[in-house]
XYZ file of C-alpha atoms in Angstrom:
427
model
C -0.216 2.105 -0.616
C -3.915 1.623 -0.123
C -5.576 -0.556 -2.712
C -8.256 2.097 -3.261
C -7.200 5.714 -3.693
C -9.456 8.641 -2.869
C -11.043 11.447 -4.858
C -8.808 14.508 -4.233
C -11.547 17.117 -4.835
C -11.549 20.048 -4.129
C -7.816 19.667 -4.724
C -6.296 18.091 -7.807
C -3.051 16.217 -8.370
C -1.088 15.442 -11.520
C -0.853 12.009 -13.125
C 0.900 9.298 -11.102
C 0.104 11.049 -7.817
C -2.609 9.439 -5.688
C -4.472 10.651 -2.620
C -4.292 8.053 0.160
C -5.673 9.878 3.195
C -6.972 13.284 4.213
C -7.448 15.166 7.482
C -9.523 18.328 7.872
C -9.229 18.965 11.602
C -8.202 22.564 10.929
C -6.697 24.928 13.521
C -8.710 23.239 16.288
C -6.131 20.406 16.393
C -3.536 22.773 17.921
C -3.516 25.441 20.647
C -4.556 28.891 19.486
C -1.546 30.527 21.150
C 1.958 29.130 20.587
C 5.550 30.276 20.885
C 8.599 28.708 19.242
C 9.446 27.200 22.639
C 5.977 25.641 22.839
C 6.359 24.034 19.431
C 9.836 22.819 20.384
C 8.564 21.232 23.614
C 5.667 19.593 21.768
C 8.091 17.997 19.305
C 10.197 16.655 22.171
C 7.298 15.192 24.126
C 3.678 14.920 22.907
C 4.575 14.468 19.233
C 6.435 11.258 20.054
C 3.093 9.639 20.926
C 1.462 10.382 17.551
C 1.779 7.311 15.334
C 0.441 8.874 12.118
C 2.704 11.134 10.022
C -0.201 13.016 8.461
C -1.762 13.889 11.825
C 1.597 14.830 13.339
C 2.506 17.015 10.349
C -0.930 18.662 10.347
C -0.718 19.545 14.036
C 2.868 20.764 13.631
C 1.817 23.172 10.886
C -1.152 24.562 12.822
C 1.150 25.083 15.805
C 3.567 26.942 13.532
C 0.646 29.003 12.261
C -0.337 29.828 15.837
C 3.274 30.846 16.504
C 2.905 33.409 13.687
C 5.619 31.963 11.471
C 3.704 33.152 8.413
C 3.529 29.764 6.676
C 0.348 29.304 4.633
C 1.306 26.255 2.569
C 3.758 23.479 3.419
C 4.669 20.137 1.859
C 6.749 17.276 3.219
C 8.325 14.706 0.870
C 10.052 11.405 1.682
C 11.337 8.432 -0.257
C 10.449 4.897 0.710
C 10.942 1.205 -0.057
C 7.753 -0.093 -1.639
C 6.974 -2.301 -4.663
C 4.602 0.280 -6.189
C 5.482 3.613 -4.583
C 8.690 5.663 -4.777
C 7.682 8.249 -2.221
C 5.053 9.742 0.042
C 4.172 13.404 0.532
C 1.990 15.401 2.881
C 0.395 18.640 1.691
C -0.968 21.196 4.193
C -2.697 24.451 3.331
C -4.186 26.993 5.723
C -6.626 28.229 3.071
C -8.664 25.053 2.530
C -7.569 23.709 5.973
C -6.825 20.259 4.510
C -3.832 18.020 5.054
C -3.380 15.256 2.470
C -1.213 12.170 2.328
C -0.307 11.357 -1.260
C 1.821 8.698 -2.953
C 3.892 8.865 -6.127
C 4.501 5.878 -8.363
C 7.725 5.381 -10.329
C 6.407 7.232 -13.389
C 5.980 10.425 -11.366
C 9.764 10.919 -11.317
C 9.783 11.353 -15.097
C 6.893 13.814 -15.328
C 7.687 17.393 -16.329
C 5.560 18.567 -13.410
C 8.285 17.114 -11.159
C 11.496 17.580 -13.166
C 10.658 21.274 -13.787
C 9.679 21.808 -10.154
C 12.320 23.354 -7.852
C 11.597 20.441 -5.522
C 13.427 18.174 -8.001
C 16.703 20.059 -7.444
C 16.200 19.953 -3.699
C 15.615 16.200 -3.595
C 18.139 15.293 -6.304
C 20.975 17.744 -5.621
C 20.332 18.835 -2.045
C 19.893 22.501 -2.964
C 18.073 25.013 -0.783
C 15.848 27.230 -2.929
C 14.175 30.542 -2.200
C 11.940 32.553 -4.533
C 10.451 36.015 -4.172
C 7.074 35.607 -5.861
C 6.453 39.354 -5.742
C 9.229 39.825 -8.307
C 8.982 39.007 -12.003
C 12.162 36.931 -11.794
C 10.758 34.796 -8.982
C 7.400 34.312 -10.661
C 9.052 33.206 -13.916
C 11.604 30.878 -12.320
C 9.377 27.804 -12.657
C 5.796 26.934 -13.659
C 4.952 26.202 -10.010
C 6.169 29.654 -8.972
C 3.869 31.329 -11.495
C 0.975 29.180 -10.277
C 1.631 30.028 -6.616
C 1.952 33.738 -7.431
C -1.439 33.662 -9.151
C -2.898 32.133 -5.978
C -1.613 35.033 -3.924
C 1.600 33.607 -2.470
C 4.467 36.070 -2.051
C 7.445 33.834 -1.208
C 8.535 30.204 -1.518
C 11.324 28.173 0.068
C 12.400 24.548 -0.224
C 15.101 22.681 1.673
C 16.449 19.123 2.030
C 15.850 17.262 5.275
C 18.349 14.439 4.881
C 20.892 13.078 2.408
C 20.034 9.373 2.740
C 19.238 7.470 -0.434
C 19.283 8.592 -4.066
C 16.544 11.176 -3.443
C 16.642 13.355 -0.321
C 13.671 14.040 1.901
C 12.511 17.643 1.611
C 10.098 20.325 2.810
C 8.667 23.334 1.005
C 7.084 26.468 2.472
C 5.030 29.276 0.972
C 3.499 32.412 2.475
C 0.832 34.896 1.411
C 2.188 37.590 3.706
C 3.078 40.843 1.888
C 6.838 41.140 1.796
C 7.366 37.426 2.203
C 8.173 35.418 5.315
C 8.389 37.375 8.590
C 11.800 38.038 10.084
C 12.256 35.416 12.793
C 15.075 33.530 14.461
C 16.175 31.305 11.563
C 18.324 29.077 13.771
C 15.395 28.295 16.058
C 13.139 27.630 13.068
C 15.750 25.258 11.650
C 15.931 23.416 14.978
C 12.169 22.822 14.793
C 12.487 21.443 11.275
C 15.401 19.213 12.314
C 13.315 17.787 15.177
C 10.390 17.184 12.835
C 12.774 15.440 10.419
C 13.796 13.002 13.154
C 10.148 12.138 13.781
C 9.607 11.637 10.052
C 12.651 9.353 9.737
C 11.328 7.235 12.618
C 7.908 6.925 11.005
C 9.359 6.078 7.604
C 11.533 3.288 9.044
C 8.402 1.870 10.692
C 6.455 2.200 7.449
C 9.184 0.453 5.462
C 9.197 -2.397 7.989
C 5.433 -2.696 7.630
C 5.667 -2.573 3.833
C 8.277 -5.349 3.752
C 6.204 -7.471 6.118
C 3.021 -6.864 4.112
C 4.738 -7.531 0.789
C 6.373 -10.804 1.761
C 3.973 -12.132 4.404
C 0.646 -10.431 3.704
C -1.036 -7.744 5.852
C -2.460 -10.076 8.503
C 0.622 -12.273 8.963
C 2.883 -9.239 8.592
C 1.141 -7.367 11.392
C 1.345 -10.361 13.685
C 5.083 -10.669 13.088
C 5.564 -6.942 13.755
C 3.497 -7.350 16.914
C 6.068 -9.827 18.220
C 5.098 -13.302 16.968
C 8.614 -14.199 15.831
C 9.360 -17.381 17.758
C 9.067 -20.841 16.266
C 5.689 -22.216 17.272
C 4.106 -18.783 17.813
C 0.644 -18.699 16.306
C -2.829 -20.030 16.832
C -5.412 -22.389 15.437
C -7.988 -20.550 13.347
C -11.020 -21.592 11.344
C -10.836 -20.374 7.784
C -11.739 -20.992 4.191
C -8.528 -22.081 2.488
C -8.001 -20.986 -1.128
C -5.555 -22.675 -3.463
C -5.044 -21.998 -7.165
C -2.802 -23.657 -9.713
C -1.883 -22.897 -13.322
C -2.611 -25.592 -15.862
C 0.229 -26.835 -18.077
C 2.924 -24.828 -16.319
C 5.646 -27.435 -16.926
C 5.026 -27.428 -20.686
C 4.904 -23.642 -20.645
C 8.296 -23.465 -18.951
C 9.729 -25.817 -21.574
C 8.542 -23.604 -24.456
C 9.523 -20.179 -23.112
C 12.600 -18.521 -21.643
C 12.917 -17.785 -17.934
C 12.038 -14.067 -18.248
C 9.045 -14.900 -20.457
C 7.721 -17.458 -17.971
C 8.238 -14.954 -15.154
C 6.242 -12.325 -17.056
C 3.317 -14.718 -17.465
C 3.515 -15.837 -13.837
C 3.459 -12.247 -12.650
C 0.425 -11.469 -14.811
C -1.350 -14.521 -13.377
C -0.321 -13.806 -9.776
C -1.315 -10.146 -10.091
C -4.845 -10.976 -11.167
C -5.410 -13.760 -8.656
C -3.904 -11.866 -5.733
C -5.891 -8.717 -6.557
C -9.105 -10.737 -6.520
C -8.240 -12.321 -3.163
C -7.186 -9.060 -1.519
C -10.167 -7.134 -2.874
C -12.464 -9.654 -1.153
C -10.744 -9.595 2.237
C -8.499 -12.628 1.899
C -4.885 -12.881 2.984
C -2.305 -14.320 0.588
C 0.239 -16.432 2.420
C 2.405 -17.934 -0.251
C 3.202 -18.136 -3.953
C 4.268 -21.745 -4.508
C 5.778 -22.192 -7.966
C 2.669 -21.604 -10.047
C 0.271 -21.875 -7.099
C -1.329 -19.376 -4.715
C -2.228 -20.167 -1.098
C -4.622 -17.816 0.691
C -7.060 -17.847 3.594
C -10.317 -16.112 4.442
C -10.372 -15.920 8.234
C -13.780 -16.751 9.718
C -12.968 -14.966 12.966
C -12.201 -11.740 11.119
C -14.927 -11.942 8.487
C -17.591 -14.222 9.943
C -18.388 -17.775 8.875
C -20.794 -16.983 6.040
C -18.963 -13.852 4.939
C -15.664 -15.736 4.709
C -17.207 -18.451 2.527
C -19.003 -15.919 0.327
C -15.825 -13.865 -0.033
C -13.767 -16.920 -1.005
C -16.223 -17.938 -3.734
C -16.612 -14.388 -5.046
C -12.846 -13.901 -5.036
C -12.432 -17.141 -6.986
C -14.968 -16.051 -9.595
C -13.289 -12.657 -9.874
C -9.906 -14.333 -10.350
C -11.251 -16.581 -13.106
C -12.874 -13.597 -14.835
C -9.576 -11.707 -14.628
C -7.715 -14.635 -16.234
C -10.333 -14.715 -19.024
C -9.743 -11.001 -19.579
C -5.988 -11.639 -19.650
C -6.529 -14.194 -22.427
C -8.834 -11.851 -24.372
C -6.649 -8.738 -24.164
C -3.063 -9.561 -23.177
C -1.139 -6.503 -21.951
C 2.096 -5.336 -23.512
C 5.208 -7.065 -22.268
C 3.946 -10.649 -22.470
C 5.316 -13.213 -24.948
C 3.590 -14.029 -28.229
C 0.119 -15.322 -27.179
C 0.439 -18.308 -29.515
C 3.020 -19.746 -27.084
C 0.865 -19.576 -23.924
C -2.807 -19.039 -24.682
C -5.242 -19.992 -23.413
C -3.973 -19.582 -19.859
C -6.068 -21.795 -17.594
C -6.149 -22.207 -13.826
C -7.913 -24.346 -11.261
C -9.091 -23.199 -7.830
C -9.952 -25.358 -4.821
C -11.737 -24.193 -1.646
C -12.106 -26.013 1.645
C -13.112 -24.932 5.138
C -11.600 -26.130 8.389
C -9.158 -25.490 11.199
C -5.558 -24.611 10.387
C -2.533 -23.541 12.408
C -1.626 -19.980 11.487
C 1.870 -19.153 12.688
C 5.629 -19.695 12.591
C 7.181 -22.940 11.407
C 10.689 -23.759 10.216
C 14.246 -23.911 11.494
C 15.632 -21.982 14.421
C 17.275 -19.371 12.188
C 14.826 -19.310 9.257
C 11.072 -19.201 9.830
C 8.003 -19.070 7.624
C 4.683 -17.579 8.767
C 2.081 -19.720 7.055
C -0.870 -22.064 7.559
C -0.508 -25.800 7.981
C -2.903 -28.589 8.809
C -5.298 -31.122 7.327
C -7.511 -28.423 5.816
C -4.585 -27.088 3.787
C -3.662 -30.537 2.502
C -7.276 -31.323 1.652
C -7.638 -28.035 -0.239
C -4.681 -29.058 -2.393
C -6.351 -32.383 -3.123
C -9.596 -30.620 -4.062
C -7.797 -28.272 -6.448
C -6.104 -31.241 -8.125
C -9.574 -32.557 -9.102
C -10.249 -29.495 -11.278
C -8.468 -30.955 -14.293
C -9.994 -34.485 -14.287
C -13.463 -33.070 -13.559
C -13.124 -30.381 -16.217
C -13.984 -27.541 -13.814
C -12.207 -24.343 -12.891
C -13.601 -23.911 -9.372
C -14.325 -26.729 -6.920
C -15.312 -26.529 -3.279
C -16.183 -28.951 -0.486
C -19.413 -29.475 1.439
C -18.194 -27.471 4.478
C -17.750 -24.425 2.245
C -21.133 -25.002 0.613
C -22.856 -25.202 3.997
C -21.520 -21.797 4.992
C -22.580 -20.033 1.778
C -25.676 -17.875 1.538
C -28.391 -17.461 -1.084
C -27.628 -18.069 -4.719
C -23.995 -18.819 -4.023
C -25.160 -22.013 -2.346
C -28.127 -22.976 -4.518
C -26.369 -22.396 -7.858
C -23.678 -25.004 -7.224
C -23.398 -28.218 -9.219
C -22.915 -31.447 -7.272
C -19.946 -33.396 -8.617
C -20.389 -36.441 -6.382
C -18.220 -37.877 -3.630
C -14.518 -38.211 -4.350
C -11.691 -39.916 -2.531
C -8.931 -37.518 -1.544
C -5.463 -38.905 -0.947
C -4.847 -39.057 2.802
C -8.515 -38.547 3.689
C -10.386 -41.556 5.121
C -13.843 -40.963 3.675
C -14.883 -39.691 0.224
C -15.618 -35.983 0.193
C -18.612 -34.326 -1.464
C -17.383 -31.926 -4.152
C -19.309 -29.044 -5.752
C -18.557 -26.892 -8.779
C -19.345 -23.173 -8.920
């Protein structure tokens, strides 16, 4: 799921449903004249080259509209494997000519707006549902049916697309045509939907692979692995600002608290630090015990921008930890056992190898090199120097404006494994 969701206006969605993307290409994205055979051929050929579910679904619906199938509103729903999302949906409507991609978090499954929706029975039990919205019985069959009837819809149908997983994929259809859906060849319509379902399954498998890669490797490393960098030694030397954070007193904390309690605190810490890094364009490569390793790629961001982003991300992370101390969320242990939570952050700039290392059968996509080791040494100075954020001269030289001039010189310090003392600055 995107880190920043969109404003759904002029549409609106219930709680726990988030707009991720929108297309408004309208009927121009499909031919004005279509037959069922045309739509079938498109699904077999041209549709295979569309790599975006929303755009494929949007074009499919406008082609169906051109084929006079009488569909004025259609939704497509699929489950997925994602740490924050239980499913994605696409919502097309011929009236506002918008096609939305939306995501549902885990809480959406417990909302009455879902459990009282006929879609719930379709996805949970595999039912096929039809409702005549021109009849009182159909209008009163569910809150959604009454809402659709008020909007001028005359008939509604929902059907499962597959039986894989706990919740089935599904599609819903609604028409504003008097008398309901037109009489057409139902078998040929079903064959179109079955072909579309195959496309959707293919896209969802690809999306799950991308989600797993992003979740465990980070978006940049994950994409490179998916692009084929899977051999030991694959990778490249890059220039980057290396970010490393560490929690103070973690050993003592682990001695005082149970495993689940320590995990809860670690997750709260990791969540705030990783959010700060990702929000500023960094890529998190590894959670190491109570440490976080991340990079800000100079090639992707620019030399000055990468340094600025690393410093701003570090300040945001420290502010987030302060807020965690001030207002701990529910679910954390008694604050008297862990507050104040303190961390140290070290930044250094240099060349690192960004790629695959490890054994023949088990690889890790990470960064290695002198700059990584030196960043660790810099971070370890935070405690003896009494500072939360330290950076080296190479980072300082790349900074702009106040970020550079507002630093405090901490003198030259010997770093283990480094020949000459290194100038250290505190932000």
